[in-house]
XYZ file of C-alpha atoms in Angstrom:
736
model
C 0.000 0.000 0.000
C 1.334 3.391 -0.909
C 2.168 5.676 1.972
C -0.009 8.758 1.707
C 0.064 10.946 4.798
C -2.675 13.236 3.543
C -5.126 10.344 3.183
C -6.289 11.506 -0.242
C -9.857 10.404 -0.956
C -9.220 9.833 -4.626
C -8.541 6.093 -4.419
C -10.022 3.298 -2.372
C -6.604 1.667 -2.334
C -4.970 4.790 -0.904
C -7.750 5.256 1.651
C -8.746 1.836 3.033
C -11.787 3.344 4.786
C -13.502 4.306 1.544
C -15.352 1.411 -0.063
C -17.524 2.888 -2.791
C -18.058 1.036 -6.042
C -19.562 3.826 -8.100
C -18.157 6.954 -9.704
C -18.412 10.166 -7.654
C -20.629 12.058 -10.055
C -22.512 14.016 -7.427
C -24.222 17.291 -6.680
C -25.935 17.846 -3.380
C -28.839 20.267 -3.261
C -31.245 21.154 -0.525
C -33.889 23.692 -1.461
C -31.899 26.679 -2.739
C -28.554 25.698 -1.154
C -25.866 23.580 -2.775
C -22.327 22.312 -2.200
C -19.771 22.055 -4.986
C -17.377 19.100 -4.900
C -13.719 20.003 -5.439
C -10.454 18.478 -4.324
C -8.244 19.902 -1.615
C -6.441 21.915 -4.280
C -9.720 23.437 -5.447
C -9.676 21.679 -8.841
C -12.464 19.293 -9.838
C -11.803 15.620 -9.272
C -12.395 13.515 -12.377
C -10.407 10.422 -11.456
C -12.584 7.371 -11.094
C -12.493 5.544 -7.810
C -11.084 2.065 -8.190
C -13.797 -0.425 -7.352
C -13.387 -3.410 -5.130
C -15.703 -6.375 -4.567
C -17.987 -5.828 -1.590
C -19.457 -8.807 0.185
C -21.022 -7.056 3.157
C -23.082 -4.043 2.093
C -23.641 -3.063 5.734
C -20.162 -1.511 5.606
C -20.992 0.680 2.596
C -22.405 4.160 2.426
C -24.153 3.895 -0.922
C -23.368 6.726 -3.286
C -27.094 6.834 -4.118
C -27.695 8.220 -0.643
C -25.781 11.312 -1.687
C -28.016 12.143 -4.674
C -30.472 14.891 -4.035
C -32.251 15.414 -7.303
C -30.263 13.545 -9.926
C -28.187 16.446 -11.223
C -24.454 15.991 -11.535
C -21.216 17.749 -10.876
C -17.657 16.537 -10.708
C -16.542 18.682 -7.802
C -16.260 18.054 -4.061
C -17.296 20.774 -1.582
C -14.548 23.236 -0.751
C -14.518 23.632 3.079
C -18.265 23.030 3.568
C -18.111 22.564 7.371
C -18.282 25.603 9.626
C -18.306 25.358 13.437
C -19.698 28.444 15.160
C -19.895 29.248 18.846
C -21.918 32.266 19.866
C -22.124 34.196 23.152
C -20.675 31.415 25.294
C -20.782 32.227 29.004
C -20.039 29.925 31.903
C -19.716 30.610 35.615
C -19.091 28.491 38.691
C -19.813 28.903 42.377
C -16.751 29.029 44.571
C -17.063 28.788 48.344
C -14.710 29.759 51.148
C -15.241 28.224 54.583
C -14.975 30.712 57.396
C -14.848 28.061 60.149
C -13.365 24.590 60.121
C -15.731 21.611 59.911
C -15.534 20.523 63.553
C -18.516 19.367 65.654
C -18.211 22.057 68.291
C -18.173 24.782 65.609
C -21.544 23.670 64.239
C -22.281 24.038 60.546
C -19.566 26.007 58.765
C -20.567 29.275 57.141
C -19.748 29.409 53.456
C -19.261 32.554 51.457
C -20.431 31.718 47.933
C -18.944 33.718 45.102
C -19.594 33.440 41.391
C -16.548 33.222 39.170
C -17.075 33.939 35.486
C -14.886 31.594 33.439
C -16.294 32.422 29.988
C -17.725 35.846 29.227
C -19.733 36.163 26.002
C -17.234 34.513 23.646
C -18.035 34.007 19.965
C -16.027 32.663 17.065
C -15.799 30.221 14.187
C -13.617 27.307 13.077
C -13.527 26.031 9.511
C -12.862 22.696 7.886
C -9.279 22.389 6.659
C -7.986 24.851 9.245
C -6.315 24.750 12.664
C -7.906 27.112 15.147
C -5.643 27.790 18.126
C -6.827 29.177 21.475
C -4.065 31.194 23.153
C -3.721 32.891 26.499
C -1.876 32.906 29.785
C -2.455 30.263 32.443
C -5.894 30.772 33.969
C -7.312 32.545 30.923
C -9.922 29.733 30.431
C -8.420 28.140 27.325
C -9.377 24.606 28.382
C -12.779 25.798 29.585
C -13.543 27.246 26.158
C -12.378 24.000 24.545
C -14.654 22.013 26.840
C -17.587 24.298 26.077
C -17.191 23.904 22.313
C -16.629 20.136 22.647
C -19.813 19.611 24.657
C -17.982 18.740 27.886
C -19.882 21.288 29.990
C -23.410 20.676 31.202
C -25.931 22.449 28.974
C -27.796 23.625 32.064
C -24.758 25.663 33.131
C -23.479 26.846 29.748
C -25.106 29.833 28.075
C -24.856 30.398 24.340
C -24.904 28.042 21.381
C -22.481 25.828 19.472
C -23.563 25.043 15.912
C -22.156 23.141 12.962
C -23.318 24.581 9.654
C -26.085 26.421 11.448
C -27.498 23.429 13.365
C -27.125 23.014 17.115
C -25.005 19.960 17.900
C -26.644 17.307 20.054
C -24.454 15.343 22.448
C -25.091 12.046 20.628
C -24.034 13.373 17.217
C -21.100 15.250 18.749
C -19.751 12.017 20.252
C -19.891 10.370 16.843
C -18.271 13.054 14.700
C -15.667 14.404 17.156
C -12.639 13.396 19.184
C -11.022 15.055 22.208
C -7.317 14.566 22.930
C -6.574 15.328 26.578
C -3.433 17.068 27.760
C -2.072 13.964 29.482
C -0.939 11.035 27.332
C -3.342 8.362 28.569
C -1.964 5.109 27.166
C -1.183 1.563 28.290
C 2.541 1.573 28.903
C 3.351 -1.977 27.773
C 1.587 -1.913 24.406
C 3.468 -1.016 21.233
C 2.386 1.897 19.055
C 0.941 -0.498 16.489
C -0.944 -2.482 19.145
C -2.290 0.692 20.753
C -3.676 1.961 17.449
C -4.935 -1.499 16.480
C -6.916 -1.808 19.702
C -8.349 1.647 19.047
C -9.341 0.464 15.565
C -10.992 -2.618 17.044
C -13.015 -0.414 19.380
C -13.965 2.403 17.007
C -14.136 0.923 13.487
C -17.174 -1.112 12.411
C -17.185 -4.818 13.017
C -18.171 -5.311 9.359
C -14.693 -4.162 8.308
C -12.302 -7.079 8.082
C -9.197 -7.364 10.228
C -7.082 -6.717 7.142
C -8.865 -3.444 6.326
C -8.557 -2.267 9.921
C -4.845 -3.033 9.791
C -4.581 -1.035 6.560
C -6.166 1.921 8.341
C -3.702 1.570 11.216
C -0.752 1.367 8.808
C -1.966 4.448 6.951
C -2.393 6.332 10.244
C 1.083 5.319 11.447
C 2.520 6.771 8.226
C 0.387 9.900 8.560
C 1.623 10.439 12.141
C 5.250 9.792 11.163
C 5.593 6.837 13.545
C 6.701 4.083 11.159
C 10.214 3.743 12.641
C 8.825 3.352 16.193
C 5.716 1.299 15.373
C 6.949 -1.795 17.234
C 8.247 0.098 20.285
C 6.291 -0.019 23.548
C 4.819 3.218 24.888
C 6.828 2.899 28.112
C 6.660 4.595 31.513
C 8.994 5.565 34.340
C 10.219 1.974 34.776
C 10.194 0.852 31.129
C 11.981 2.721 28.369
C 9.691 3.450 25.428
C 8.911 6.075 22.818
C 9.895 9.746 23.006
C 7.588 12.459 24.309
C 6.715 13.705 20.832
C 5.976 10.209 19.576
C 3.867 9.533 22.634
C 1.817 12.657 21.971
C 1.268 11.668 18.343
C 0.105 8.222 19.459
C -2.427 9.894 21.780
C -3.714 11.858 18.818
C -3.812 8.740 16.640
C -5.883 6.805 19.187
C -8.633 9.416 18.981
C -8.611 9.963 15.213
C -8.622 6.296 14.179
C -12.194 6.735 12.904
C -11.251 9.948 11.051
C -13.490 12.411 12.938
C -14.811 15.661 11.499
C -14.086 17.647 14.686
C -10.798 17.248 16.565
C -10.180 19.012 19.888
C -6.751 18.978 21.537
C -5.946 20.350 24.984
C -2.401 21.770 24.860
C -0.993 19.022 22.607
C 2.561 20.441 22.573
C 2.996 21.213 26.284
C 6.205 19.714 27.656
C 7.687 18.954 24.227
C 10.891 20.326 22.749
C 10.591 22.699 19.793
C 11.205 20.039 17.128
C 8.735 17.557 18.607
C 6.149 20.313 19.059
C 6.546 21.400 15.429
C 6.185 17.803 14.199
C 2.977 17.370 16.214
C 1.423 20.541 14.795
C 2.558 19.554 11.287
C 0.639 16.289 11.703
C -2.408 18.255 12.879
C -2.139 20.420 9.784
C -2.302 17.337 7.555
C -5.311 16.070 9.527
C -7.063 19.398 8.977
C -6.290 19.292 5.254
C -7.861 15.831 5.042
C -11.228 17.403 5.901
C -11.337 17.985 9.665
C -11.921 21.012 11.860
C -8.999 21.118 14.315
C -9.250 23.218 17.487
C -6.375 23.259 19.977
C -5.261 25.226 22.994
C -1.658 26.387 23.168
C 0.447 28.564 25.441
C 2.955 30.369 23.249
C 3.645 29.090 19.716
C 7.024 29.482 18.069
C 7.369 31.254 14.738
C 7.449 27.928 12.844
C 4.335 26.648 14.620
C 2.564 29.968 14.083
C 3.049 29.563 10.327
C 0.998 26.331 10.457
C -1.967 27.860 12.283
C -4.922 29.325 10.405
C -6.915 31.144 13.077
C -6.012 32.447 16.536
C -8.319 33.214 19.454
C -6.595 35.115 22.271
C -8.238 34.941 25.705
C -7.856 37.064 28.800
C -9.743 36.193 31.982
C -12.431 34.354 30.048
C -12.900 37.058 27.390
C -11.957 36.934 23.713
C -9.589 39.848 23.023
C -8.514 38.923 19.491
C -9.877 36.504 16.865
C -7.798 36.754 13.726
C -5.696 34.808 11.257
C -1.929 35.025 11.987
C -1.423 37.028 8.809
C -3.907 39.659 10.038
C -2.444 40.178 13.520
C -0.254 43.081 12.437
C -3.193 44.860 10.839
C -5.470 44.141 13.823
C -3.133 45.476 16.506
C -2.035 48.326 14.254
C -5.646 49.444 13.974
C -5.932 49.166 17.760
C -2.973 51.514 18.107
C -0.221 49.019 18.956
C 1.838 48.326 15.872
C 3.782 45.041 15.883
C 7.501 45.636 15.192
C 9.016 43.878 12.217
C 10.819 40.544 12.736
C 9.029 39.968 16.052
C 6.936 36.915 16.856
C 3.434 38.281 16.464
C 1.869 35.843 18.913
C 4.410 36.707 21.609
C 3.813 40.413 21.042
C 0.052 39.892 21.369
C 0.396 37.880 24.581
C 2.769 40.449 26.111
C 0.427 43.289 25.174
C -2.542 41.471 26.702
C -0.602 40.945 29.955
C 0.317 44.642 30.051
C -3.302 45.648 29.489
C -4.465 43.282 32.251
C -2.232 45.169 34.699
C -3.460 48.580 33.527
C -6.361 50.415 35.226
C -8.747 49.953 32.305
C -7.877 46.300 31.787
C -8.619 44.645 28.468
C -12.163 45.979 28.071
C -11.173 48.307 25.208
C -9.465 45.458 23.341
C -12.493 43.180 23.907
C -14.849 45.775 22.415
C -12.489 46.417 19.511
C -12.346 42.681 18.770
C -16.145 42.438 18.807
C -16.446 45.304 16.333
C -13.936 43.635 14.035
C -15.780 40.313 14.182
C -19.126 42.009 13.580
C -17.832 43.512 10.356
C -16.899 40.007 9.126
C -20.081 38.238 10.154
C -21.255 37.724 6.566
C -18.100 35.730 5.789
C -18.911 33.257 8.555
C -22.180 31.974 7.120
C -22.340 28.213 6.307
C -22.355 27.450 2.580
C -24.471 24.288 2.851
C -26.590 22.436 5.368
C -25.178 20.034 7.899
C -26.519 16.789 6.481
C -25.065 17.623 3.060
C -21.727 18.597 4.571
C -21.496 15.356 6.564
C -22.359 13.320 3.472
C -19.620 15.124 1.589
C -17.162 14.315 4.390
C -18.084 10.632 4.169
C -17.451 10.708 0.411
C -13.965 12.015 1.172
C -13.327 9.090 3.508
C -14.183 10.727 6.848
C -16.317 9.108 9.564
C -16.145 5.351 9.085
C -19.733 4.160 9.352
C -21.952 1.136 9.153
C -25.100 3.130 8.538
C -27.371 1.997 5.740
C -30.148 4.498 6.259
C -32.095 5.956 3.408
C -31.841 9.542 2.266
C -35.026 10.497 4.099
C -33.816 8.894 7.338
C -30.521 10.753 7.193
C -32.285 14.010 6.660
C -34.295 13.528 9.849
C -31.608 11.971 12.022
C -27.927 12.475 11.313
C -26.942 9.939 13.952
C -28.306 7.199 11.699
C -25.100 7.543 9.698
C -23.168 5.640 12.335
C -23.720 3.197 15.174
C -23.441 4.289 18.795
C -21.011 1.431 19.440
C -19.006 -0.260 16.708
C -19.085 -3.723 18.309
C -21.565 -5.888 20.204
C -21.112 -6.374 23.924
C -19.261 -9.707 23.784
C -16.769 -8.494 21.160
C -15.962 -5.464 23.295
C -15.360 -7.704 26.295
C -13.008 -9.935 24.287
C -10.990 -6.971 23.005
C -10.738 -5.436 26.483
C -9.702 -8.771 27.969
C -7.028 -9.255 25.317
C -5.605 -5.785 25.948
C -5.534 -6.328 29.708
C -3.805 -9.684 29.354
C -1.143 -8.364 26.956
C -0.395 -5.382 29.184
C -0.193 -7.609 32.287
C 1.873 -10.316 30.588
C 4.569 -7.773 29.744
C 4.866 -6.767 33.401
C 5.483 -10.182 34.996
C 7.292 -8.553 37.897
C 3.936 -7.395 39.297
C 2.570 -10.924 39.490
C 5.896 -12.283 40.755
C 5.904 -9.764 43.605
C 2.307 -10.577 44.473
C 2.997 -14.309 44.289
C 6.025 -13.911 46.560
C 4.005 -11.810 49.015
C 1.203 -14.366 49.251
C 3.649 -17.268 49.538
C 5.686 -15.505 52.243
C 2.500 -14.668 54.170
C 1.387 -18.297 53.887
C 4.774 -19.566 55.152
C 4.750 -17.176 58.108
C 1.132 -17.990 58.957
C 1.785 -21.737 58.718
C 4.762 -21.341 61.042
C 2.758 -19.394 63.600
C -0.095 -21.920 63.635
C 1.969 -25.065 63.003
C 0.191 -28.410 63.555
C -2.575 -27.313 65.903
C -3.970 -30.184 67.992
C -7.561 -30.967 68.977
C -7.471 -29.049 72.237
C -8.937 -25.761 73.448
C -5.643 -24.073 72.563
C -5.746 -25.651 69.122
C -9.336 -24.496 68.680
C -8.443 -20.928 69.598
C -5.479 -21.121 67.228
C -7.663 -22.303 64.334
C -10.217 -19.533 64.917
C -7.431 -16.954 64.951
C -5.891 -18.453 61.799
C -9.192 -18.347 59.905
C -9.929 -14.715 60.792
C -6.370 -13.563 60.148
C -6.071 -15.496 56.868
C -9.279 -14.106 55.340
C -8.382 -10.536 56.341
C -4.875 -10.991 54.939
C -6.367 -11.994 51.575
C -8.523 -8.864 51.483
C -5.478 -6.709 52.220
C -3.658 -8.433 49.343
C -6.373 -7.139 47.002
C -5.703 -3.498 47.873
C -3.378 -3.264 44.857
C -6.532 -2.612 42.791
C -6.624 0.982 44.060
C -3.574 2.371 42.185
C -4.300 0.115 39.193
C -7.771 1.536 38.610
C -6.776 5.107 39.428
C -4.141 4.847 36.675
C -6.717 3.515 34.206
C -9.561 5.829 35.214
C -8.737 8.599 32.739
C -8.218 6.102 29.917
C -11.626 4.635 30.718
C -13.275 8.079 30.784
C -11.679 9.096 27.503
C -12.642 5.895 25.706
C -16.205 5.571 26.981
C -16.905 9.284 26.487
C -16.792 8.668 22.734
C -18.503 5.264 22.715
C -15.410 3.085 22.233
C -17.103 0.432 24.391
C -19.825 -0.032 26.975
C -19.287 0.352 30.706
C -20.661 -3.163 31.221
C -18.027 -4.606 28.862
C -15.257 -2.911 30.821
C -16.699 -4.116 34.129
C -16.969 -7.765 33.069
C -13.540 -7.822 31.448
C -11.946 -6.473 34.626
C -13.969 -8.949 36.695
C -12.972 -12.045 34.703
C -9.393 -11.427 33.520
C -7.811 -11.538 37.037
C -9.480 -14.881 37.905
C -6.633 -17.163 36.625
C -4.079 -15.308 38.741
C -6.447 -15.464 41.726
C -6.730 -19.235 41.315
C -2.933 -19.600 41.364
C -2.561 -17.374 44.439
C -5.394 -19.186 46.228
C -3.851 -22.569 45.495
C -0.485 -21.396 46.840
C -1.994 -20.080 50.074
C -4.323 -23.048 50.633
C -1.734 -25.738 49.834
C 0.889 -24.081 52.031
C -1.302 -23.635 55.092
C -3.983 -26.352 55.092
C -1.871 -29.370 56.054
C 0.799 -27.311 57.839
C -1.767 -25.915 60.279
C -3.360 -29.333 60.663
C -6.841 -28.632 59.392
C -9.369 -31.448 59.153
C -11.480 -32.828 56.328
C -8.961 -34.475 54.051
C -9.015 -33.634 50.361
C -12.681 -32.575 50.345
C -11.980 -30.235 53.260
C -8.969 -28.827 51.401
C -11.044 -28.325 48.240
C -13.701 -26.317 50.086
C -10.981 -24.322 51.891
C -9.368 -23.536 48.509
C -12.713 -22.469 46.999
C -13.381 -20.093 49.900
C -9.895 -18.582 49.617
C -10.364 -18.135 45.857
C -13.783 -16.504 46.149
C -12.423 -14.281 48.926
C -9.755 -13.017 46.521
C -12.444 -12.202 43.954
C -14.790 -10.533 46.459
C -11.864 -8.594 47.925
C -10.939 -7.420 44.436
C -14.563 -6.345 43.863
C -14.602 -4.461 47.169
C -11.325 -2.669 46.417
C -12.566 -1.799 42.909
C -15.629 -0.181 44.482
C -13.481 1.875 46.853
C -11.144 2.899 44.025
C -14.129 4.206 42.093
C -15.069 6.472 45.003
C -11.680 8.066 45.738
C -9.324 10.161 43.650
C -6.096 9.649 45.617
C -4.235 6.439 46.350
C -3.483 7.230 49.994
C -7.109 8.137 50.710
C -8.133 4.793 49.264
C -5.624 2.855 51.366
C -6.758 4.617 54.560
C -10.431 3.846 53.871
C -9.651 0.198 53.044
C -7.572 -0.236 56.209
C -10.349 1.202 58.393
C -13.093 -0.906 56.798
C -11.106 -4.146 56.899
C -10.361 -3.512 60.566
C -14.087 -3.129 61.203
C -14.826 -6.280 59.170
C -12.370 -8.316 61.258
C -13.550 -7.029 64.637
C -17.213 -7.770 63.907
C -16.634 -11.023 62.013
C -17.031 -13.205 65.122
C -13.390 -14.312 65.124
C -12.624 -12.396 68.309
C -16.044 -11.594 69.775
C -18.753 -14.266 69.245
C -22.074 -13.030 67.935
C -23.895 -14.047 71.129
C -21.659 -11.738 73.183
C -22.484 -8.672 71.070
C -25.254 -6.301 72.086
C -28.198 -5.989 69.734
C -26.851 -2.607 68.621
C -23.722 -4.219 67.121
C -25.322 -7.317 65.623
C -26.194 -5.461 62.410
C -22.521 -4.615 61.909
C -21.730 -8.274 62.485
C -23.978 -9.323 59.583
C -22.548 -6.623 57.292
C -18.975 -7.714 57.970
C -17.355 -8.965 54.767
C -15.069 -11.282 56.740
C -17.938 -13.033 58.608
C -19.197 -15.236 55.807
C -15.947 -16.756 54.472
C -14.719 -17.051 58.079
C -17.876 -18.841 59.220
C -17.901 -21.158 56.196
C -14.369 -22.478 56.783
C -15.039 -22.672 60.530
C -17.997 -24.941 59.785
C -15.860 -26.839 57.276
C -13.437 -27.577 60.116
C -15.837 -28.337 62.977
C -19.199 -29.124 61.446
C -18.617 -32.207 59.289
C -17.725 -34.695 62.067
C -20.079 -34.272 65.009
C -18.437 -37.109 67.004
C -14.936 -35.662 67.037
C -13.905 -34.418 70.488
C -12.049 -31.144 71.009
C -12.164 -30.821 74.826
C -11.385 -34.013 76.741
C -11.182 -34.340 80.527
C -8.553 -32.142 82.127
C -8.218 -30.101 78.887
C -11.276 -28.289 80.201
C -9.016 -26.283 82.534
C -6.755 -24.911 79.767
C -6.889 -21.129 79.417
C -8.391 -20.846 82.939
C -6.933 -19.874 86.333
C -6.865 -23.595 87.241
C -4.465 -24.550 84.456
C -1.490 -24.918 86.858
C -3.251 -27.162 89.374
C -1.953 -30.743 89.684
C -3.707 -33.207 87.405
C -5.052 -35.165 90.353
C -6.772 -32.047 91.665
C -8.232 -31.395 88.208
C -9.663 -34.926 88.100
C -11.282 -34.420 91.503
C -12.780 -31.156 90.306
C -14.179 -32.926 87.262
C -15.768 -35.606 89.430
C -17.310 -32.913 91.631
C -18.688 -31.155 88.573
C -20.082 -34.448 87.291
C -21.721 -35.116 90.646
C -23.445 -31.702 90.507
C -24.544 -32.295 86.904
C -25.551 -35.862 87.480
C -22.946 -37.207 85.056
C -19.829 -39.342 85.354
C -16.974 -37.034 84.198
C -13.473 -38.519 84.214
C -10.092 -37.375 82.923
C -10.873 -38.895 79.507
C -14.516 -37.791 79.128
C -15.404 -35.731 76.033
C -16.714 -32.354 77.128
C -17.036 -30.526 73.763
C -17.542 -31.699 70.177
C -17.309 -29.671 66.984
C -20.959 -28.702 67.244
C -20.394 -27.191 70.698
C -17.415 -25.213 69.332
C -19.619 -23.758 66.592
C -22.378 -22.912 69.097
C -19.888 -21.183 71.399
C -18.491 -19.193 68.436
C -21.951 -18.154 67.270
C -21.366 -19.817 63.896
C -24.506 -21.920 63.605
C -26.966 -19.368 62.242
C -26.002 -19.890 58.554
C -24.755 -23.064 56.862
C -21.365 -23.116 55.151
C -22.788 -23.240 51.619
C -25.162 -20.371 52.366
C -22.145 -18.455 53.646
C -20.402 -19.248 50.369
C -23.270 -17.873 48.281
C -23.618 -14.820 50.499
C -19.912 -14.139 49.955
C -20.444 -14.413 46.200
C -23.456 -12.103 46.561
C -21.279 -9.474 48.246
C -18.886 -9.635 45.298
C -21.707 -9.237 42.788
C -23.162 -6.339 44.803
C -19.801 -4.561 44.851
C -19.454 -5.010 41.073
C -22.966 -3.657 40.468
C -22.267 -0.616 42.642
C -18.944 -0.186 40.853
C -20.836 -0.258 37.539
C -23.080 2.622 38.577
C -20.086 4.581 39.850
C -18.395 4.123 36.466
C -21.606 5.054 34.702
C -22.031 8.263 36.682
C -18.334 9.094 36.972
C -17.645 8.596 33.257
C -19.853 11.470 32.076
C -16.709 13.565 31.517
C -18.646 16.817 31.818
C -18.274 19.830 34.032
C -21.311 20.708 36.098
């Protein structure tokens, strides 16, 4: 396949996303409006598209859909898309507490102030151009980007954002746009090619074959200039990978795999050296030329980068102070009375002037009003040349917006979202792709599993040594109860690693689900099932190391049940930690909460204080303890299967009492006296307590061991369901 970084739409071989088997002899008309079809150079395109056999017509946008009234033209529309934002205003409430939140201070008094982040900002962005938002830190560059990209709640944002005169709905905006965040949110152990291929699997239609998706990835790698590093892992602090500039281009590539019409980038060149920054913007220029509207925020562009930009919007404290093309900056500021010296970076001059005006008594109000008057005089030039549905159809003809839509012309006219599916894949395909990505990323970091394996094995060895070969005596019984409670709690603590893992993936999840890469349910199930093999190995290590070393009863069947409980405890613990990680934003906060809750679970589990000794006030906490049910199930597994086995015989009755040091003969006499009072013959070899009595004394007879097992599973399912709703609500990716 020929390398063509501009992704020319002229050939289906050059653009693997365009599968049209008819000649582009098209003219779109809607009432009295029309779009003319020309190439990127402005000349009519007469070259026939090479046809290719199509077996699955669900992957085709039929050229007949693009006919309006049967007339013909050989030209493609020249910059038909126009994004307009008008009178955008956005404010937030900020509060300052006058008193600390302590009980004896009562309710703290809050002073609520309104901070205006966007103040009546208007502007346009055109197809084929890069629009850059400039300003000092705190000037609301990212806020304006979020407002245009639909990432601010409509209830809080005033003004309108339109594409070719039509207000953009959130559903359509998700389909036709992409948002590249400032941070490079990537899986560190995947190569560039794998990262882009997984993005293609998520975003491109299932009807496209694996080979065609790979062609798209190869074309995108060439377009981004990443061919030499395609097989290099992304890397992180511990693993050497790609450079910062390459990493940033991969982040862009992940979001443009489906060739969106609108591309938003939040400071894409921050932290890069001048050469890497220039290469990134050069790639963005090629993306814009291919038929996209590119909007980016930037601090201070160099002269070379400035030459690649088409439109600049300067902000100051949430107000637009200049909206001009770079070539018009000198004329704009000259008319304002501040001529730009020759051979000076015009953007730097503008930013310095804005800072000086901000410090002056009058502020930037005069410049804001001057900018509005200049924009008002050009308002006729910012009118859309054709309607939105025609412009989107034209973009599809040029190879933009990979789609599986097969809607008729009438359907498209009434609902533009019919052009594409909300999700490219069914639920089970998404889960398989997510699982594969998780397994590859984990497999390339074996040190994490090795450390966890070593930790579990070391804990098992130490625990087995502490509780070595417990006998069937009161001391042995107390030792077993302590071992069961400690072992289950230890397993839950082992699962706390989920907190930093999810917090690292949270932003990747938000970015991907915000634009319908996959469903939340697919992500949840993949993360629930993929760790199970490693949990089985860790459970087997712990159970095999401790079961016979401690001297537990039940033989192989007892060991099997013990292993199952340990394994399900790992899974439930992982579910619990996942839930906590979804509620916190900082690792240390998560660890503190987990430590407190696990301490409460252990105290109220019945391992140290039997249920019968708790007051009615604390019994509810006993039944909500996560440790209770696995603890009680293995306690019943140990003492409930053989009701004839004796655990307190004769003089063993006096162990752990103040009479433990009495001579044995005295103990026997005491037993006989007790038997006389009770009307029984009690000797030094009489059985005084069986397994059933141990369970009654421990308060572990209210629920059977298999019911405890299913209740433990139920806790895990409950935690996953709650985690699902947290992901669903927390993944909105919108400011309120």
